Coordinates of C-alpha atoms and ligand atoms in Angstrom, one line a residue:
Chain A
X1 CA -93.9 54.1 60.5
X2 CA -92.1 53.3 63.6
X3 CA -89.6 50.5 63.5
X4 CA -90.1 47.5 65.7
X5 CA -87.2 48.6 67.9
X6 CA -88.7 52.0 68.3
X7 CA -92.1 50.5 69.1
X8 CA -90.5 48.1 71.6
X9 CA -88.6 51.0 73.4
X10 CA -91.7 53.1 73.5
X11 CA -93.7 50.2 75.1
X12 CA -90.9 49.8 77.7
X13 CA -91.0 53.5 78.5
X14 CA -94.8 53.4 79.1
X15 CA -94.3 50.9 81.9
X16 CA -92.7 53.6 83.9
X17 CA -96.0 55.6 84.1
X18 CA -99.6 55.1 85.1
X19 CA -100.8 56.7 82.0
X20 CA -99.6 56.0 78.4
X21 CA -99.5 59.5 77.4
X22 CA -97.0 60.5 80.2
X23 CA -94.4 58.5 78.1
X24 CA -94.7 61.2 75.3
X25 CA -91.5 62.9 76.1
X26 CA -89.6 59.5 76.4
X27 CA -91.1 58.4 73.1
X28 CA -90.0 61.6 71.4
X29 CA -86.6 61.1 72.6
X30 CA -86.5 57.6 71.5
X31 CA -87.4 58.4 67.9
X32 CA -85.1 61.2 67.9
X33 CA -82.3 59.1 69.0
X34 CA -83.0 56.7 66.0
X35 CA -83.7 59.4 63.4
X36 CA -81.9 62.6 64.6
X37 CA -85.0 64.6 64.7
X38 CA -88.9 64.4 64.8
X39 CA -90.7 65.0 61.5
X40 CA -94.4 65.7 61.3
X41 CA -95.0 62.1 60.1
X42 CA -92.9 60.6 63.0
X43 CA -94.8 62.8 65.4
X44 CA -98.1 61.5 64.1
X45 CA -96.9 57.9 64.4
X46 CA -95.7 58.6 68.0
X47 CA -99.0 60.1 68.9
X48 CA -100.9 57.2 67.5
X49 CA -98.7 54.7 69.5
X50 CA -99.7 56.7 72.6
X51 CA -103.3 57.1 71.7
X52 CA -102.8 60.9 71.7
X53 CA -103.9 63.7 69.7
X54 CA -100.9 64.8 67.4
X55 CA -101.6 68.5 68.1
X56 CA -101.3 67.7 71.8
X57 CA -98.1 65.9 71.4
X58 CA -96.7 68.7 69.1
X59 CA -97.5 71.2 72.0
X60 CA -95.4 69.1 74.2
X61 CA -92.6 68.5 71.6
X62 CA -92.3 72.3 70.9
X63 CA -92.0 73.2 74.6
X64 CA -88.8 71.4 75.2
X65 CA -85.5 72.7 73.9
X66 CA -84.0 69.4 73.0
X67 CA -86.7 67.9 70.9
X68 CA -85.7 68.7 67.4
X69 CA -88.6 69.4 65.0
X70 CA -86.3 70.3 62.2
X71 CA -83.5 68.1 60.8
X72 CA -80.1 68.5 62.4
X73 CA -76.5 67.5 61.4
X74 CA -75.0 64.2 62.3
X75 CA -73.5 65.8 65.5
X76 CA -75.2 68.5 67.6
X77 CA -73.0 70.9 69.3
X78 CA -74.5 72.6 72.5
X79 CA -72.5 75.5 73.5
X80 CA -73.2 76.8 77.0
X81 CA -74.2 80.6 76.9
X82 CA -74.9 81.0 80.6
X83 CA -73.2 83.2 83.1
X84 CA -70.1 81.3 84.2
X85 CA -69.2 80.5 80.6
X86 CA -70.0 84.1 79.7
X87 CA -67.5 85.4 82.3
X88 CA -65.0 83.0 81.1
X89 CA -65.0 84.1 77.4
X90 CA -67.9 82.5 75.8
X91 CA -68.4 85.2 73.3
X92 CA -64.9 84.9 71.7
X93 CA -65.3 81.1 71.7
X94 CA -68.5 81.2 69.9
X95 CA -67.2 83.7 67.3
X96 CA -64.3 81.2 66.7
X97 CA -66.7 78.3 66.4
X98 CA -68.9 80.1 64.0
X99 CA -66.0 81.2 61.7
X100 CA -64.5 77.8 61.9
X101 CA -67.8 76.0 61.0
X102 CA -68.9 78.7 58.6
X103 CA -72.4 78.7 60.1
X104 CA -74.4 80.9 62.6
X105 CA -76.3 79.8 65.7
X106 CA -79.1 77.3 64.9
X107 CA -77.6 76.4 61.5
X108 CA -76.2 73.2 60.1
X109 CA -72.9 72.9 58.1
X110 CA -73.3 72.3 54.5
X111 CA -71.7 68.8 54.8
X112 CA -74.3 67.9 57.4
X113 CA -71.7 67.2 60.0
X114 CA -72.6 69.7 62.7
X115 CA -75.5 71.7 64.0
X116 CA -74.7 74.6 66.4
X117 CA -77.1 75.4 69.2
X118 CA -77.0 77.6 72.3
X119 CA -77.8 75.9 75.6
X120 CA -78.2 76.9 79.1
X121 CA -75.7 76.2 81.8
X122 CA -74.3 72.6 81.3
X123 CA -73.5 72.2 85.0
X124 CA -69.9 72.3 84.2
X125 CA -69.2 75.9 85.4
X126 CA -65.9 75.0 87.2
X127 CA -64.7 74.0 83.8
X128 CA -66.1 77.0 81.8
X129 CA -66.4 77.7 79.1
X130 CA -68.0 74.3 78.2
X131 CA -69.9 72.6 75.4
X132 CA -71.3 69.3 74.6
X133 CA -71.2 67.4 71.3
X134 CA -74.0 64.7 71.2
X135 CA -73.5 63.0 74.6
X136 CA -69.9 64.2 75.4
X137 CA -69.1 67.1 77.6
X138 CA -66.0 69.3 77.0
X139 CA -64.7 71.9 79.3
X140 CA -62.0 74.5 79.8
X141 CA -62.3 75.3 76.1
X142 CA -60.2 77.6 74.1
X143 CA -59.9 78.0 70.3
X144 CA -57.1 75.4 69.9
X145 CA -58.9 72.7 72.0
X146 CA -62.1 73.3 69.9
X147 CA -60.3 72.8 66.7
X148 CA -58.8 69.5 67.9
X149 CA -62.2 68.3 69.3
X150 CA -64.0 69.1 66.0
X151 CA -61.4 67.0 64.0
X152 CA -62.5 64.0 65.9
X153 CA -66.1 64.1 64.7
X154 CA -66.6 62.9 61.1
Chain B
X1 CA -63.5 67.5 109.0
X2 CA -66.2 65.1 108.1
X3 CA -67.6 64.9 104.5
X4 CA -70.3 62.3 104.6
X5 CA -71.8 63.3 101.3
X6 CA -68.6 63.0 99.3
X7 CA -66.7 60.3 101.4
X8 CA -67.1 57.7 98.6
X9 CA -66.2 60.0 95.8
X10 CA -62.8 59.6 94.2
X11 CA -61.9 62.2 91.6
X12 CA -61.7 60.9 88.1
X13 CA -62.8 57.4 89.1
X14 CA -66.0 55.6 88.4
X15 CA -68.5 55.5 91.3
X16 CA -68.6 52.6 93.9
X17 CA -70.4 49.6 92.6
X18 CA -73.0 48.0 94.8
X19 CA -70.6 45.6 96.4
X20 CA -68.1 48.4 97.1
X21 CA -70.8 50.7 98.4
X22 CA -72.0 48.0 100.8
X23 CA -68.4 47.3 102.0
X24 CA -68.1 51.1 102.8
X25 CA -71.2 50.8 105.0
X26 CA -73.8 51.4 102.4
X27 CA -77.4 50.3 102.8
X28 CA -77.0 50.0 106.5
X29 CA -79.2 52.9 107.1
X30 CA -81.8 51.2 104.9
X31 CA -81.5 48.0 107.0
X32 CA -81.8 50.0 110.2
X33 CA -85.0 51.8 109.0
X34 CA -86.7 48.6 107.7
X35 CA -85.8 46.6 110.7
X36 CA -86.4 49.0 113.5
X37 CA -88.0 52.4 112.6
X38 CA -91.5 53.4 111.8
X39 CA -92.1 55.9 109.0
X40 CA -92.9 58.6 111.7
X41 CA -89.6 57.9 113.4
X42 CA -87.7 58.4 110.1
X43 CA -89.4 61.8 109.5
X44 CA -88.8 62.8 113.2
X45 CA -85.2 62.0 112.9
X46 CA -84.9 64.2 109.7
X47 CA -86.9 67.0 111.4
X48 CA -84.6 66.9 114.5
X49 CA -81.6 67.0 112.2
X50 CA -82.6 70.5 111.0
X51 CA -82.1 69.4 107.4
X52 CA -83.3 72.3 105.0
X53 CA -83.8 71.6 101.3
X54 CA -80.8 72.2 99.1
X55 CA -82.6 73.0 96.0
X56 CA -82.7 76.7 96.7
X57 CA -85.7 77.4 98.9
X58 CA -84.4 75.9 102.1
X59 CA -87.6 74.4 103.3
X60 CA -87.2 72.1 106.3
X61 CA -87.2 68.5 104.8
X62 CA -88.9 66.9 107.8
X63 CA -91.7 69.4 107.8
X64 CA -92.3 68.8 104.1
X65 CA -92.5 65.1 104.7
X66 CA -94.9 65.6 107.7
X67 CA -97.5 67.2 105.3
X68 CA -98.0 63.9 103.5
X69 CA -101.2 62.1 104.5
X70 CA -100.4 58.9 106.5
X71 CA -102.3 56.0 107.9
X72 CA -105.1 53.9 106.7
X73 CA -107.2 56.7 105.2
X74 CA -104.3 58.0 103.2
X75 CA -104.3 57.4 99.4
X76 CA -102.6 54.1 98.6
X77 CA -100.6 55.8 95.7
X78 CA -98.1 58.5 96.7
X79 CA -94.9 59.7 95.1
X80 CA -91.3 60.8 95.9
X81 CA -89.8 62.7 93.2
X82 CA -86.2 63.7 93.1
X83 CA -85.4 67.0 91.5
X84 CA -82.2 66.4 89.4
X85 CA -82.9 69.0 86.9
X86 CA -80.0 71.4 87.9
X87 CA -80.3 73.9 85.1
X88 CA -79.8 77.0 87.3
X89 CA -76.9 78.8 85.6
X90 CA -73.7 78.6 87.7
X91 CA -74.9 75.4 89.5
X92 CA -72.9 72.2 89.4
X93 CA -73.3 70.7 92.7
X94 CA -75.9 67.9 92.2
X95 CA -73.7 66.7 89.4
X96 CA -71.1 65.8 91.9
X97 CA -73.5 63.5 93.8
X98 CA -75.3 62.1 90.7
X99 CA -72.0 61.0 89.0
X100 CA -70.0 60.4 92.1
X101 CA -72.2 58.1 94.4
X102 CA -75.4 56.9 92.7
X103 CA -76.1 54.3 95.5
X104 CA -76.0 57.0 98.1
X105 CA -78.8 58.7 96.2
X106 CA -80.8 55.4 95.7
X107 CA -80.5 54.6 99.4
X108 CA -81.7 58.0 100.4
X109 CA -84.6 57.7 98.0
X110 CA -85.7 54.4 99.5
X111 CA -85.6 55.7 102.9
X112 CA -87.5 58.9 102.0
X113 CA -90.2 56.8 100.1
X114 CA -90.5 54.7 103.4
X115 CA -90.9 57.7 105.5
X116 CA -93.9 58.9 103.4
X117 CA -94.9 55.4 102.5
X118 CA -94.6 56.1 98.7
X119 CA -94.7 53.0 96.6
X120 CA -93.3 54.8 93.6
X121 CA -90.3 57.2 93.2
X122 CA -88.9 59.1 90.2
X123 CA -85.6 60.7 89.6
X124 CA -86.2 63.7 87.3
X125 CA -82.8 64.1 85.5
X126 CA -81.9 66.8 83.0
X127 CA -81.1 65.3 79.5
X128 CA -77.5 66.7 79.2
X129 CA -76.3 64.8 82.4
X130 CA -75.7 61.8 80.2
X131 CA -72.9 60.3 82.3
X132 CA -75.0 60.6 85.4
X133 CA -77.8 58.8 83.5
X134 CA -75.6 55.9 82.6
X135 CA -74.3 55.6 86.2
X136 CA -77.6 55.9 87.9
X137 CA -79.3 53.5 85.4
X138 CA -76.7 50.9 86.2
X139 CA -76.9 51.5 90.0
X140 CA -80.7 51.1 89.9
X141 CA -80.4 47.7 88.1
X142 CA -77.8 46.6 90.7
X143 CA -80.0 47.6 93.6
X144 CA -83.0 45.9 92.0
X145 CA -81.1 42.6 91.5
X146 CA -79.9 42.7 95.1
X147 CA -83.5 43.2 96.5
X148 CA -83.0 46.8 97.6
X149 CA -85.7 48.0 95.2
X150 CA -88.9 46.3 94.2
X151 CA -91.3 44.1 96.3
X152 CA -90.8 43.4 99.9
X153 CA -87.4 45.0 100.2
X154 CA -85.0 43.0 102.3
X155 CA -87.9 40.8 103.4
X156 CA -89.9 43.7 104.9
X157 CA -93.5 44.5 104.0
X158 CA -92.3 47.7 102.2
X159 CA -92.0 47.8 98.4
X160 CA -90.9 50.7 96.1
X161 CA -90.4 51.1 92.3
X162 CA -87.8 53.5 91.2
X163 CA -87.9 55.1 87.8
X164 CA -85.2 57.3 86.1
X165 CA -86.8 60.0 83.8
X166 CA -84.6 62.0 81.5
X167 CA -86.1 65.4 80.7
X168 CA -86.0 67.2 77.3
X169 CA -84.4 70.3 78.5
X170 CA -86.2 73.3 79.8
X171 CA -85.1 75.3 83.0
X172 CA -88.6 75.7 84.3
X173 CA -88.9 71.9 84.8
X174 CA -86.8 72.5 88.0
X175 CA -89.8 74.4 89.6
X176 CA -91.4 71.5 91.5
X177 CA -95.0 71.9 90.1
X178 CA -93.8 72.3 86.5
X179 CA -91.7 69.3 87.1
X180 CA -94.8 67.3 88.0
X181 CA -96.5 68.4 84.8
X182 CA -93.3 67.4 82.8
X183 CA -93.4 63.9 84.5
X184 CA -97.0 63.6 83.4
X185 CA -95.8 64.1 79.9
X186 CA -97.3 67.7 79.5
X187 CA -95.9 71.1 78.9
X188 CA -93.9 72.1 81.9
X189 CA -96.0 75.0 83.2
X190 CA -96.1 75.5 86.9
X191 CA -99.3 74.8 88.8
X192 CA -101.3 76.9 91.2
X193 CA -100.2 76.6 94.8
X194 CA -102.1 75.7 97.1
X195 CA -102.8 72.9 96.9
X196 CA -99.1 72.0 97.6
X197 CA -97.7 68.8 96.2
X198 CA -97.5 66.9 99.6
X199 CA -101.2 66.9 99.4
X200 CA -102.1 67.0 95.7
X201 CA -99.2 66.3 93.4
X202 CA -98.2 63.9 90.6
X203 CA -101.5 62.6 89.0
X204 CA -103.3 64.3 91.8
X205 CA -101.6 62.1 94.6
X206 CA -99.6 63.2 97.6
X207 CA -96.1 63.9 96.3
X208 CA -92.8 65.1 97.8
X209 CA -90.2 66.7 95.7
X210 CA -86.7 66.9 97.1
X211 CA -83.5 68.1 95.7
X212 CA -80.6 65.4 95.0
X213 CA -78.4 66.9 97.7
X214 CA -81.1 67.0 100.2
X215 CA -82.0 63.4 99.9
X216 CA -78.4 62.2 99.8
X217 CA -78.2 63.5 103.4
X218 CA -80.9 61.1 104.8
X219 CA -78.9 57.8 105.1
X220 CA -76.2 59.7 107.1
X221 CA -78.9 61.2 109.5
X222 CA -80.2 57.6 110.0
X223 CA -76.8 56.1 110.6
X224 CA -75.3 58.7 112.9
X225 CA -78.4 60.5 114.4
X226 CA -79.8 64.1 114.4
X227 CA -77.4 65.5 117.0
X228 CA -74.4 64.4 114.9
X229 CA -75.9 65.8 111.8
X230 CA -76.5 69.3 113.4
X231 CA -72.9 69.1 114.7
X232 CA -71.5 68.8 111.2
X233 CA -72.7 72.4 110.6
X234 CA -71.4 75.7 112.1
X235 CA -74.9 77.1 112.2
X236 CA -78.3 76.1 113.6
X237 CA -79.3 74.3 110.3
X238 CA -77.7 70.9 110.1
X239 CA -75.2 69.2 107.8
X240 CA -72.5 70.0 105.4
X241 CA -73.1 71.7 102.0
X242 CA -71.7 71.3 98.6
X243 CA -70.4 74.7 97.8
X244 CA -69.0 75.7 94.4
X245 CA -67.1 78.6 93.0
X246 CA -66.8 79.6 89.3
X247 CA -65.4 82.6 87.5
X248 CA -61.8 83.9 87.2
X249 CA -60.5 82.4 90.3
X250 CA -57.2 80.3 90.6
X251 CA -59.1 77.0 91.4
X252 CA -62.7 76.8 90.4
X253 CA -64.4 73.8 91.8
X254 CA -66.9 72.3 94.3
X255 CA -66.2 71.2 97.9
X256 CA -68.2 69.7 100.7
X257 CA -67.8 71.9 103.8
X258 CA -69.6 72.6 107.0
X259 CA -72.8 74.5 106.4
X260 CA -71.9 78.2 107.4
X261 CA -68.5 78.8 105.9
X262 CA -67.9 82.4 104.9
X263 CA -67.6 83.8 101.4
X264 CA -64.0 84.7 102.2
X265 CA -63.1 81.1 103.1
X266 CA -64.7 79.9 100.0
X267 CA -63.1 82.4 97.8
X268 CA -59.6 82.5 99.4
X269 CA -58.9 79.2 100.8
X270 CA -60.8 76.8 98.5
X271 CA -60.8 78.7 95.2
X272 CA -57.4 80.2 95.8
X273 CA -58.5 83.8 95.3
X274 CA -58.7 85.7 92.0
X275 CA -56.4 85.1 89.2
X276 CA -53.3 87.5 89.1
X277 CA -54.1 91.1 88.1
X278 CA -57.8 90.8 89.0
X279 CA -59.8 92.4 91.8
X280 CA -63.1 91.4 93.3
X281 CA -66.1 93.4 92.4
X282 CA -69.2 91.3 93.0
X283 CA -70.3 87.8 93.9
X284 CA -73.4 86.0 92.7
X285 CA -73.7 83.9 95.8
X286 CA -76.1 81.0 94.9
X287 CA -76.9 80.8 91.2
X288 CA -78.6 83.1 88.6
X289 CA -81.6 83.9 90.7
X290 CA -79.8 85.5 93.7
X291 CA -79.0 89.1 94.5
X292 CA -75.4 90.1 93.9
X293 CA -73.2 90.8 96.8
X294 CA -70.0 93.0 96.7
X295 CA -66.4 92.9 98.2
X296 CA -67.9 94.4 101.4
X297 CA -69.6 91.0 102.0
X298 CA -66.7 88.7 102.3
X299 CA -67.4 87.8 105.9
X300 CA -71.0 86.9 105.2
X301 CA -71.8 83.4 106.3
X302 CA -73.0 81.1 103.6
X303 CA -76.0 79.6 105.2
X304 CA -79.7 80.3 104.6
X305 CA -79.9 82.9 107.3
X306 CA -76.6 84.6 106.9
X307 CA -77.0 85.2 103.1
X308 CA -80.5 86.4 103.7
X309 CA -79.4 88.9 106.4
X310 CA -77.0 90.4 103.8
X311 CA -79.8 90.9 101.4
X312 CA -79.4 87.8 99.1
X313 CA -80.1 84.1 99.2
X314 CA -78.0 81.0 99.6
X315 CA -79.7 79.5 96.6
X316 CA -77.8 76.6 95.4
X317 CA -74.6 77.6 97.2
X318 CA -72.6 77.7 94.1
X319 CA -71.3 81.2 93.5
X320 CA -69.8 83.2 90.6
X321 CA -67.0 85.5 91.3
X322 CA -67.2 88.7 89.2
X323 CA -63.8 90.5 88.8
X324 CA -63.1 94.1 87.9
X325 CA -62.5 93.3 84.2
X326 CA -65.9 91.9 83.8
X327 CA -68.9 94.2 82.9
X328 CA -71.7 93.9 85.4
X329 CA -74.2 95.3 83.0
X330 CA -73.1 92.6 80.5
X331 CA -73.4 90.0 83.2
X332 CA -76.9 91.0 84.2
X333 CA -77.9 91.2 80.5
X334 CA -76.7 87.6 80.1
X335 CA -78.8 86.5 83.0
X336 CA -81.7 88.3 81.7
X337 CA -81.5 86.8 78.3
X338 CA -81.5 83.4 80.0
X339 CA -84.7 84.1 82.1
X340 CA -86.4 85.6 79.1
X341 CA -85.6 82.6 77.1
X342 CA -86.6 80.1 79.7
X343 CA -89.8 81.8 80.7
X344 CA -92.5 79.2 80.2
X345 CA -94.9 81.9 78.8
X346 CA -97.8 81.0 81.1
X347 CA -98.3 84.4 82.8
X348 CA -98.2 87.8 81.0
X349 CA -95.8 89.8 83.3
X350 CA -93.0 87.3 82.9
X351 CA -93.6 86.4 79.3
X352 CA -93.7 90.0 78.1
X353 CA -91.6 91.6 80.8
X354 CA -88.6 89.5 80.7
X355 CA -87.8 89.8 77.0
X356 CA -88.3 93.6 77.2
X357 CA -85.9 93.8 80.1
X358 CA -83.4 91.6 78.2
X359 CA -83.7 93.9 75.3
X360 CA -83.1 97.1 77.3
X361 CA -80.1 95.6 79.1
X362 CA -78.5 94.4 75.8
X363 CA -79.0 97.8 74.4
X364 CA -77.4 99.5 77.4
X365 CA -74.5 97.1 77.2
X366 CA -74.0 97.9 73.6
X367 CA -74.1 101.7 74.2
X368 CA -77.5 102.2 72.9
X369 CA -79.3 102.8 76.2
X370 CA -81.3 105.9 77.1
X371 CA -81.3 107.8 80.3
X372 CA -84.9 106.9 81.1
X373 CA -84.0 103.1 80.8
X374 CA -82.8 103.0 84.4
X375 CA -86.2 104.0 85.8
X376 CA -87.9 101.5 83.5
X377 CA -85.5 98.7 84.9
X378 CA -86.2 99.8 88.5
X379 CA -90.0 99.8 88.0
X380 CA -89.9 96.3 86.7
X381 CA -88.0 94.9 89.6
X382 CA -91.1 95.9 91.4
X383 CA -93.6 94.8 88.8
X384 CA -92.1 91.4 88.4
X385 CA -91.3 91.0 92.1
X386 CA -92.6 88.3 94.5
X387 CA -96.5 87.8 94.3
X388 CA -97.1 89.2 90.9
X389 CA -96.3 86.2 88.7
X390 CA -97.5 82.6 88.6
X391 CA -94.2 81.1 89.9
X392 CA -90.8 82.2 91.4
X393 CA -89.0 82.3 88.0
X394 CA -89.6 86.0 87.2
X395 CA -89.0 87.3 90.8
X396 CA -85.9 85.2 90.8
X397 CA -84.8 87.0 87.6
X398 CA -85.2 90.4 89.3
X399 CA -82.7 89.5 92.1
X400 CA -79.5 90.1 90.2
X401 CA -81.1 93.0 88.4
X402 CA -82.2 94.9 91.5
X403 CA -78.9 94.3 93.3
X404 CA -76.8 95.4 90.3
X405 CA -78.9 98.6 90.2
X406 CA -78.4 99.0 93.9
X407 CA -74.6 98.5 94.2
X408 CA -73.6 99.4 90.5
X409 CA -75.9 101.9 89.2
X410 CA -73.0 104.1 88.1
X411 CA -71.9 101.3 85.7
X412 CA -75.2 101.5 83.9
X413 CA -75.1 105.3 83.9
X414 CA -71.6 105.2 82.4
X415 CA -72.7 102.9 79.5
X416 CA -75.5 105.3 78.8
X417 CA -73.4 108.4 79.1
X418 CA -70.4 107.1 77.1
X419 CA -72.6 105.3 74.6
X420 CA -70.3 102.3 74.8
X421 CA -69.3 99.6 77.2
X422 CA -66.3 100.9 79.1
X423 CA -65.2 97.3 79.8
X424 CA -64.7 96.5 76.2
X425 CA -61.6 97.7 74.5
Ligands
LIG501 C1 -87.6 78.4 88.1 C2 -87.2 77.4 89.2 C3 -86.2 76.4 88.9 C4 -85.9 75.5 89.9 N1 -84.9 74.6 89.6 C5 -84.6 73.6 90.5 C6 -83.6 72.5 90.2 O1 -83.1 72.4 89.2 N2 -83.3 71.6 91.3 C7 -84.0 71.7 92.5 O2 -83.7 70.9 93.3 N3 -84.9 72.7 92.7 C8 -85.1 73.6 91.8 N4 -86.1 74.6 92.2 C9 -86.7 74.5 93.5 C10 -87.9 73.6 93.5 O3 -89.1 74.2 93.1 C11 -88.1 72.9 94.9 O4 -88.2 73.9 95.8 C12 -87.1 71.9 95.3 O5 -86.8 71.0 94.4 C13 -87.5 71.3 96.6 O6 -86.5 70.3 97.1 P1 -85.8 70.7 98.5 O7 -86.8 71.0 99.5 O8 -85.1 69.4 98.8 O9 -84.8 71.7 98.3 C14 -86.5 75.5 91.2 C15 -87.4 76.5 91.5 C16 -87.7 77.4 90.5 C17 -88.8 78.5 90.8
LIG502 S1 -93.5 83.5 86.1 FE1 -92.6 82.9 84.1 S2 -92.0 80.9 84.3 FE2 -93.4 81.3 86.0 S3 -95.4 80.7 85.3 FE3 -95.2 82.8 84.8 S4 -94.4 82.8 82.7 FE4 -94.1 80.7 83.5
LIG503 S1 -72.5 78.4 83.0 FE1 -71.7 77.2 81.4 S2 -71.6 75.3 82.4 FE2 -72.5 76.5 83.9

């Protein structure tokens, strides 16, 4: 069941397009913001709200990298694995991050605090290597800086 | 030196509010357009300014606008879509404008929409530009409240709605026809061209897609004229350009400079040269999908024609500097893994070919390459080249590979011979 807030936000999103179903991506992002991820049940509810076939909406949901169809941790780390960050030492940084969190790429820490995902260029190449945690961007990273940043997320 | 695009941008400060933007001369171009120019005159001004698209392909903006059907027989619904997807690796120039001066963008959009008589415009923004989203969202609300957006703008007969769409993260959305599918709420597979979007685009209606930097130039062309705009540049194409440099240089960053500076000026004067102890080996001049250049190309002029004459492309104008301690094979492998991952999967050569190439390149980098791999790589730069795939993603992926093989084949050979990466200790 979609919450009244979710429903309201989805209806508001529909107003931006000529066709209801065009708001599919917005709607998925809305429920994901409230729930962290998009479960099968949620997907069906969203499809119903848009008068769409759930399979069709799922084909859209699975196309995009940042619609999560599996549960994620309380915070999602997107580490940039593109070329400028690679030149600036992404590989060492990733190794440090994985050791420090005790997880591999695509995994979630046992305490549910972090999920680690690779992402393409974050548009912060002049501050490479870079990563995002939730909505915040961090640049010019090194191992020490990463440790301090992780501390600030509970 | 004049820097119209970044004149209002103050480092580490919030962007100008609507009132501040107006005080700095903002929305004067819009007033001029609505009070004294026909749509045709606006398009002509942009055409005469020699403004070429800043999204990578360099198509003349005024010409693109002139393809849109106009007059009483034209469809009532038309769209202007601003491409703010900026996911091309090594590219961080639109971010400067999106975060730095959202009202400049909005003013450009309203004027562009007027030129093609589009009642609806969209900004298609990549998800991870969260700060840009907040700032643009706020600026749109301000512009709306002030009567710059919506019905009968400034008392004129012209009306336009502006919507901000945040994408859900996929590089192919930047390709303009894939972007239209994404806006329609579909999987972002590209569409066949022709028909081109200015004739049949979003929901089948005439649609112009323009890059953020392109559209931000428009108010300045209107305010100061085409001749002034051409004079900003050192070459025939008009305007300034937001250039960027990343990699192991002393001062990585982005700067607005006259179109047509040389690679040497960018690298040495603006980026401060390489860090101590490093020497230049290669340059990726304009994003992931451009051919590598070498230290012999320092005097190449960074405009559309100059970089093309050197065998590469200006692309997004944001270059990566590759130093002598960085492995070129590793760099190309990294790029190919990116392209393989971001292939939309629609056409077979790209969907099957790119992952295979990424695998071969990764194997060579790790010392597990075979001598015949080089021939396979070369063959694919032809098989996945222009005209053989549904969109330009795969041919773009071949550009760094083919140039790496052209200038640095010995690096590939050494990995295979020595069964290891000579650049890793
Ligand atoms: C795979 C691919 C990705 C692209 N990504 C972008 C992008 O992020 N931003 C952009 O403005 N243009 C991008 N383009 C170019 C657009 O298709 C289009 O040419 C451009 O938005 C037109 O605007 P302009 O004429 O103002 O340059 C991309 C093209 C391809 C093939
Ligand atoms: S070239 Fe690649 S990205 Fe373009 S349509 Fe084909 S599969 Fe999709
Ligand atoms: S390559 Fe990492 S932010 Fe651009």
